Amino acid sequence: MPFTHLDENQQPQMVDVTDKAVTRRSATARALVQLTPEIMRQFDGQELQSKKGPVFHTAILAGIQAAKKTSELIPLCHPLPLTKCSVTIQAVDDVRVEIRATAVTDAKTGVEMEALTAASGAALTLYDMCKALSKAIVIEDIRLLEKTGGKSGDYQSAT
Amino acid sequence: MPFTHLDENQQPQMVDVTDKAVTRRSATARALVQLTPEIMRQFDGQELQSKKGPVFHTAILAGIQAAKKTSELIPLCHPLPLTKCSVTIQAVDDVRVEIRATAVTDAKTGVEMEALTAASGAALTLYDMCKALSKAIVIEDIRLLEKTGGKSGDYQSAT
Amino acid sequence: MPFTHLDENQQPQMVDVTDKAVTRRSATARALVQLTPEIMRQFDGQELQSKKGPVFHTAILAGIQAAKKTSELIPLCHPLPLTKCSVTIQAVDDVRVEIRATAVTDAKTGVEMEALTAASGAALTLYDMCKALSKAIVIEDIRLLEKTGGKSGDYQSAT
Amino acid sequence: MPFTHLDENQQPQMVDVTDKAVTRRSATARALVQLTPEIMRQFDGQELQSKKGPVFHTAILAGIQAAKKTSELIPLCHPLPLTKCSVTIQAVDDVRVEIRATAVTDAKTGVEMEALTAASGAALTLYDMCKALSKAIVIEDIRLLEKTGGKSGDYQSAT
Amino acid sequence: MPFTHLDENQQPQMVDVTDKAVTRRSATARALVQLTPEIMRQFDGQELQSKKGPVFHTAILAGIQAAKKTSELIPLCHPLPLTKCSVTIQAVDDVRVEIRATAVTDAKTGVEMEALTAASGAALTLYDMCKALSKAIVIEDIRLLEKTGGKSGDYQSAT
Amino acid sequence: MPFTHLDENQQPQMVDVTDKAVTRRSATARALVQLTPEIMRQFDGQELQSKKGPVFHTAILAGIQAAKKTSELIPLCHPLPLTKCSVTIQAVDDVRVEIRATAVTDAKTGVEMEALTAASGAALTLYDMCKALSKAIVIEDIRLLEKTGGKSGDYQSAT
């Protein structure tokens, strides 16, 4: 008999959170996106217009929708019903914008991946809306800024 | 620095329901669909047969499945785990059928959109099943009939 | 033996389009949505602002995304890769807006359901964005305006 | 007027679980998959390599992801947020492997379908990974092994 | 530097079908489901009624919809636009039914997994519809019956 | 009448590619992920083990699956049937790994977003698998490395 029991430490598994308490969880992530001066010149003070339409509006919606798909995109994430998801975009200098995404829920596990997925989804959509203008856009620095709740406690990014 | 902080009132956001209480929520919506006398002649007292199969059965299932996809279809809806979703179809006169959809859950926000999405999904499927017989089918009057639960209280449509 | 072969005419089936030719297909559908004078007063000439953000922009995106999900929402629809999907919204009088959705592809079957699903998805989202202002919004008159291509030929709605 | 009220016993419906209590639910299902001696010779003690990559890893991940999609795949299933989902694969003799899937949640209804869907999703993926080597693979014996929780009580399969 | 280039033969990959020709592909799969005599007594000659509604109709629709989700469920499957998908259910003896699923498309790769996924999705749904009557239902023998098209040629199952 | 025709340049739209030719399209994107020396010490020459299982394998599968969901995640992307999608991960120094994703299809529009979405999905999953070890992981530098095909011609990143 050639097969033996597989050591399950070597195989993928969803972490068992069954016996954890439901507590309030929040997380904020950010993505920096480096555009170009040409693209930034389309900025009218509130929005950036592309040939596909308003860039920030579309990216914010895509980020919120991506957050709701987190457990579908990341194989070992638990499905979590978000009670809040907000995404904002603002300029940090003359070629870069910062996307910030916050996710909140009452759950047995944290929402860091939901915040990171929202930021990434918004960044990819921003890229898509602007790519006719430049192929050299770079999504740089997607990271967790802070989280609260859960056994591992609160976290604040050094940056 | 060309960008300023975007006024978030002008950008899309999911309403924050984190601090709302979980209460029993229900909503009933309806969609009227105007078929044709030719289509209605296929009605056998319980079902309407099309070349794609039984129309009402298929439309009811599609409506229930659409309700489960509400937060995926409507960008700023919160994901809600339905505990009940029922869809019924009945004739209101010799060319029109009424689809009624009820959704129920215990949640922090209401299920009106789930009921409306169920009714719409069933109506579109009914259209699809019958469209080989007529292109002049009209989905008319999708509306909320009633809702219960939540801070804004109960609602009953005038019609 | 109690079971006999099921007559497949009585059971649901996807229409077999294997031997049909790939041709250019287009379809345009519309949905009329009856809002209220109070809601329409928020209109600034281009957009309608709600507490969830810009209404038309969000509804248009939701309509386009719904079109891409047509074969998932309508059980017996074939998956079709759209090459164009546009959604526009305009006022028709002081309480109603008209959503128009056009879908185009090169395929073996038509895109009527994609256009109707886009119009419905946009209408439901418009409802969701405005429902805090009124529960009496009605989606009225979702219909096919025209289609081109395919064996059944072109179609133009009487209205 | 040709239509009468449809008897809803004859039409599909999601079972109403609104008034059931939330309790701990678990279920374990299994799928036996009959491979071939040729395929089993690729087994290295822990994994089975195919031209598409590691078979068991991929099948386990697909099973967990399928469990999260249960309410999307099975029309009348309620959406349930799993707190645990584990899938393991082990050899039972020189041509067959057994997939075991366990799902756990705190909910108003059981997770049997989630466990069965996980086992089926893993079995189909195992098939897909190996089908270049043999078209004669058979998925045999998908069944519930046990469940706990809920009004109908615990269940243990005879086998 | 601890990392070296990963040998990609050991990592999962979608098979590259870019340079294969588009040809007509078809596949038929089946699933046998062992019910109980009690369940079979509900059979009325055409349908099997459960408290969730008509069993065969719902299972057939679920099978067709599952086929359209094949590339989402099976990680390394290519997305294929089906031009035909049919599912039928018939009794084979007094406790078992056979589900047959056929998928057809014009594509660069085969549709075996689509046919197998349709059969599995229908079998799981049949299980779900009947599980209130018995927990001892077994899905036995899911296999490919035949395929046509593609470089590897036609295949006919021995059984 | 308060509403006027909305200028559609200001509203989101999918670019119309109906009249473009179907040609071979490919794109390669990368994501750099900065882990920590502690995490990298788990590397065994081929894989990185976490408490959720093998990291690279899971991330690669998630990247491929994300690529297939591109048109669902990015609102104005066209659905494209990929004929190849490969993802590889390799170390670039003692704290960073590089994910490379290539997408290929024959289509009317390019696959840059598919390659970028694959790289991002793999990076997010890598983050998720390792986040129990460090919250300071950073996804840095997601960019297009090259593309071929289409009217805008080939592109090679300067870096």
mmCIF file of C-alpha atoms in Angstrom, chain B:
data_model
loop_
_atom_site.group_PDB
_atom_site.id
_atom_site.type_symbol
_atom_site.label_atom_id
_atom_site.label_comp_id
_atom_site.label_asym_id
_atom_site.label_seq_id
_atom_site.Cartn_x
_atom_site.Cartn_y
_atom_site.Cartn_z
ATOM 1 C CA MET B 1 0.660 69.875 -4.809
ATOM 2 C CA PRO B 2 -2.364 69.597 -6.999
ATOM 3 C CA PHE B 3 -4.491 67.182 -4.930
ATOM 4 C CA THR B 4 -6.404 68.018 -1.813
ATOM 5 C CA HIS B 5 -8.267 65.732 0.492
ATOM 6 C CA LEU B 6 -11.384 64.490 -1.281
ATOM 7 C CA ASP B 7 -14.602 65.370 0.439
ATOM 8 C CA GLU B 8 -15.873 61.930 1.252
ATOM 9 C CA ASN B 9 -19.526 63.006 1.001
ATOM 10 C CA GLN B 10 -18.933 63.141 -2.735
ATOM 11 C CA GLN B 11 -17.461 59.671 -2.940
ATOM 12 C CA PRO B 12 -19.279 56.373 -2.632
ATOM 13 C CA GLN B 13 -19.383 54.715 0.764
ATOM 14 C CA MET B 14 -21.024 51.766 2.435
ATOM 15 C CA VAL B 15 -23.149 53.061 5.328
ATOM 16 C CA ASP B 16 -21.479 52.200 8.652
ATOM 17 C CA VAL B 17 -23.869 49.911 10.552
ATOM 18 C CA THR B 18 -21.314 48.699 13.095
ATOM 19 C CA ASP B 19 -23.091 50.162 16.109
ATOM 20 C CA LYS B 20 -26.627 49.256 15.121
ATOM 21 C CA ALA B 21 -28.396 46.466 16.970
ATOM 22 C CA VAL B 22 -29.083 43.090 15.409
ATOM 23 C CA THR B 23 -32.856 42.811 15.041
ATOM 24 C CA ARG B 24 -35.311 40.744 13.037
ATOM 25 C CA ARG B 25 -35.745 42.264 9.554
ATOM 26 C CA SER B 26 -38.199 41.310 6.839
ATOM 27 C CA ALA B 27 -39.171 42.796 3.510
ATOM 28 C CA THR B 28 -41.568 41.870 0.716
ATOM 29 C CA ALA B 29 -41.245 43.179 -2.818
ATOM 30 C CA ARG B 30 -43.132 42.495 -5.989
ATOM 31 C CA ALA B 31 -42.608 42.636 -9.731
ATOM 32 C CA LEU B 32 -45.431 42.649 -12.245
ATOM 33 C CA VAL B 33 -44.598 41.090 -15.589
ATOM 34 C CA GLN B 34 -46.739 41.683 -18.640
ATOM 35 C CA LEU B 35 -46.667 38.646 -20.890
ATOM 36 C CA THR B 36 -48.897 38.105 -23.919
ATOM 37 C CA PRO B 37 -52.135 36.157 -24.358
ATOM 38 C CA GLU B 38 -50.194 33.671 -26.522
ATOM 39 C CA ILE B 39 -47.754 32.953 -23.705
ATOM 40 C CA MET B 40 -50.504 32.718 -21.092
ATOM 41 C CA ARG B 41 -52.229 30.059 -23.192
ATOM 42 C CA GLN B 42 -49.355 27.711 -22.292
ATOM 43 C CA PHE B 43 -50.418 27.919 -18.664
ATOM 44 C CA ASP B 44 -51.670 24.535 -17.403
ATOM 45 C CA GLY B 45 -53.101 25.692 -14.081
ATOM 46 C CA GLN B 46 -49.825 25.461 -12.229
ATOM 47 C CA GLU B 47 -46.945 26.034 -14.570
ATOM 48 C CA LEU B 48 -46.091 27.703 -17.832
ATOM 49 C CA GLN B 49 -44.045 25.526 -20.201
ATOM 50 C CA SER B 50 -41.497 27.085 -22.551
ATOM 51 C CA LYS B 51 -38.977 25.497 -24.865
ATOM 52 C CA LYS B 52 -36.420 26.071 -22.104
ATOM 53 C CA GLY B 53 -38.605 24.170 -19.600
ATOM 54 C CA PRO B 54 -40.967 25.114 -16.755
ATOM 55 C CA VAL B 55 -41.043 28.881 -16.443
ATOM 56 C CA PHE B 56 -42.249 29.538 -12.904
ATOM 57 C CA HIS B 57 -40.053 26.891 -11.250
ATOM 58 C CA THR B 58 -36.988 28.261 -12.951
ATOM 59 C CA ALA B 59 -37.851 31.881 -12.229
ATOM 60 C CA ILE B 60 -38.495 31.147 -8.543
ATOM 61 C CA LEU B 61 -35.145 29.407 -8.156
ATOM 62 C CA ALA B 62 -33.365 32.235 -9.967
ATOM 63 C CA GLY B 63 -35.045 34.763 -7.683
ATOM 64 C CA ILE B 64 -33.908 32.957 -4.539
ATOM 65 C CA GLN B 65 -30.380 32.659 -5.887
ATOM 66 C CA ALA B 66 -30.326 36.341 -6.886
ATOM 67 C CA ALA B 67 -31.324 37.299 -3.333
ATOM 68 C CA LYS B 68 -28.225 35.497 -2.075
ATOM 69 C CA LYS B 69 -26.121 37.574 -4.487
ATOM 70 C CA THR B 70 -27.559 40.973 -3.512
ATOM 71 C CA SER B 71 -24.396 42.348 -1.898
ATOM 72 C CA GLU B 72 -22.413 41.290 -4.941
ATOM 73 C CA LEU B 73 -24.779 43.003 -7.392
ATOM 74 C CA ILE B 74 -25.423 46.231 -5.508
ATOM 75 C CA PRO B 75 -22.083 47.836 -4.752
ATOM 76 C CA LEU B 76 -22.836 49.429 -1.386
ATOM 77 C CA CYS B 77 -25.054 46.728 0.129
ATOM 78 C CA HIS B 78 -23.860 44.892 3.218
ATOM 79 C CA PRO B 79 -23.634 41.097 3.044
ATOM 80 C CA LEU B 80 -26.557 39.623 5.020
ATOM 81 C CA PRO B 81 -27.152 35.919 5.752
ATOM 82 C CA LEU B 82 -30.804 35.285 4.859
ATOM 83 C CA THR B 83 -32.754 32.882 7.084
ATOM 84 C CA LYS B 84 -35.751 32.860 4.763
ATOM 85 C CA CYS B 85 -36.303 33.743 1.133
ATOM 86 C CA SER B 86 -39.510 32.843 -0.631
ATOM 87 C CA VAL B 87 -40.698 33.713 -4.109
ATOM 88 C CA THR B 88 -44.181 33.044 -5.462
ATOM 89 C CA ILE B 89 -45.749 33.748 -8.847
ATOM 90 C CA GLN B 90 -49.448 34.126 -9.565
ATOM 91 C CA ALA B 91 -51.627 35.520 -12.328
ATOM 92 C CA VAL B 92 -53.278 38.866 -11.804
ATOM 93 C CA ASP B 93 -55.191 39.002 -15.072
ATOM 94 C CA ASP B 94 -55.050 37.343 -18.472
ATOM 95 C CA VAL B 95 -51.712 38.817 -19.523
ATOM 96 C CA ARG B 96 -49.884 39.606 -16.321
ATOM 97 C CA VAL B 97 -48.281 37.662 -13.509
ATOM 98 C CA GLU B 98 -47.167 38.991 -10.151
ATOM 99 C CA ILE B 99 -43.939 37.830 -8.545
ATOM 100 C CA ARG B 100 -43.737 38.295 -4.765
ATOM 101 C CA ALA B 101 -40.474 37.882 -2.887
ATOM 102 C CA THR B 102 -39.969 37.907 0.868
ATOM 103 C CA ALA B 103 -36.600 37.988 2.622
ATOM 104 C CA VAL B 104 -35.994 37.642 6.364
ATOM 105 C CA THR B 105 -32.900 37.804 8.530
ATOM 106 C CA ASP B 106 -31.574 38.901 11.914
ATOM 107 C CA ALA B 107 -29.157 41.693 11.066
ATOM 108 C CA LYS B 108 -27.965 45.242 11.621
ATOM 109 C CA THR B 109 -29.536 46.523 8.438
ATOM 110 C CA GLY B 110 -32.634 45.843 6.383
ATOM 111 C CA VAL B 111 -33.385 43.310 3.659
ATOM 112 C CA GLU B 112 -35.369 45.487 1.248
ATOM 113 C CA MET B 113 -32.719 45.135 -1.461
ATOM 114 C CA GLU B 114 -32.676 41.356 -1.050
ATOM 115 C CA ALA B 115 -36.448 41.201 -1.624
ATOM 116 C CA LEU B 116 -36.254 43.577 -4.593
ATOM 117 C CA THR B 117 -33.316 41.674 -6.088
ATOM 118 C CA ALA B 118 -35.177 38.374 -5.727
ATOM 119 C CA ALA B 119 -38.218 39.816 -7.502
ATOM 120 C CA SER B 120 -36.048 41.291 -10.259
ATOM 121 C CA GLY B 121 -34.030 38.115 -10.749
ATOM 122 C CA ALA B 122 -37.211 36.073 -11.045
ATOM 123 C CA ALA B 123 -38.693 38.601 -13.483
ATOM 124 C CA LEU B 124 -35.612 38.599 -15.724
ATOM 125 C CA THR B 125 -35.598 34.802 -15.769
ATOM 126 C CA LEU B 126 -39.293 34.683 -16.591
ATOM 127 C CA TYR B 127 -38.498 37.063 -19.452
ATOM 128 C CA ASP B 128 -35.653 34.845 -20.642
ATOM 129 C CA MET B 129 -37.781 31.694 -20.564
ATOM 130 C CA CYS B 130 -40.545 33.321 -22.635
ATOM 131 C CA LYS B 131 -38.612 35.581 -24.983
ATOM 132 C CA ALA B 132 -38.694 33.095 -27.862
ATOM 133 C CA LEU B 133 -42.475 33.621 -27.888
ATOM 134 C CA SER B 134 -42.502 37.409 -27.715
ATOM 135 C CA LYS B 135 -40.036 40.270 -27.574
ATOM 136 C CA ALA B 136 -42.695 42.609 -26.214
ATOM 137 C CA ILE B 137 -42.698 41.338 -22.629
ATOM 138 C CA VAL B 138 -42.487 44.208 -20.131
ATOM 139 C CA ILE B 139 -41.375 44.069 -16.511
ATOM 140 C CA GLU B 140 -43.495 46.751 -14.937
ATOM 141 C CA ASP B 141 -43.755 47.953 -11.409
ATOM 142 C CA ILE B 142 -41.030 46.529 -9.206
ATOM 143 C CA ARG B 143 -41.635 47.951 -5.750
ATOM 144 C CA LEU B 144 -41.347 47.355 -2.021
ATOM 145 C CA LEU B 145 -44.664 46.180 -0.561
ATOM 146 C CA GLU B 146 -43.684 46.151 3.076
ATOM 147 C CA LYS B 147 -40.822 45.945 5.516
ATOM 148 C CA THR B 148 -40.555 45.362 9.245
ATOM 149 C CA GLY B 149 -37.773 45.911 11.780
ATOM 150 C CA GLY B 150 -35.017 48.479 12.101
ATOM 151 C CA LYS B 151 -34.880 51.998 13.464
ATOM 152 C CA SER B 152 -36.937 53.493 10.622
ATOM 153 C CA GLY B 153 -39.826 51.252 11.643
ATOM 154 C CA ASP B 154 -42.369 49.319 9.637
ATOM 155 C CA TYR B 155 -43.522 50.330 6.170
ATOM 156 C CA GLN B 156 -46.538 49.345 4.134
ATOM 157 C CA SER B 157 -46.882 50.359 0.499
ATOM 158 C CA ALA B 158 -49.993 52.416 -0.329
ATOM 159 C CA THR B 159 -50.764 50.170 -3.316
#
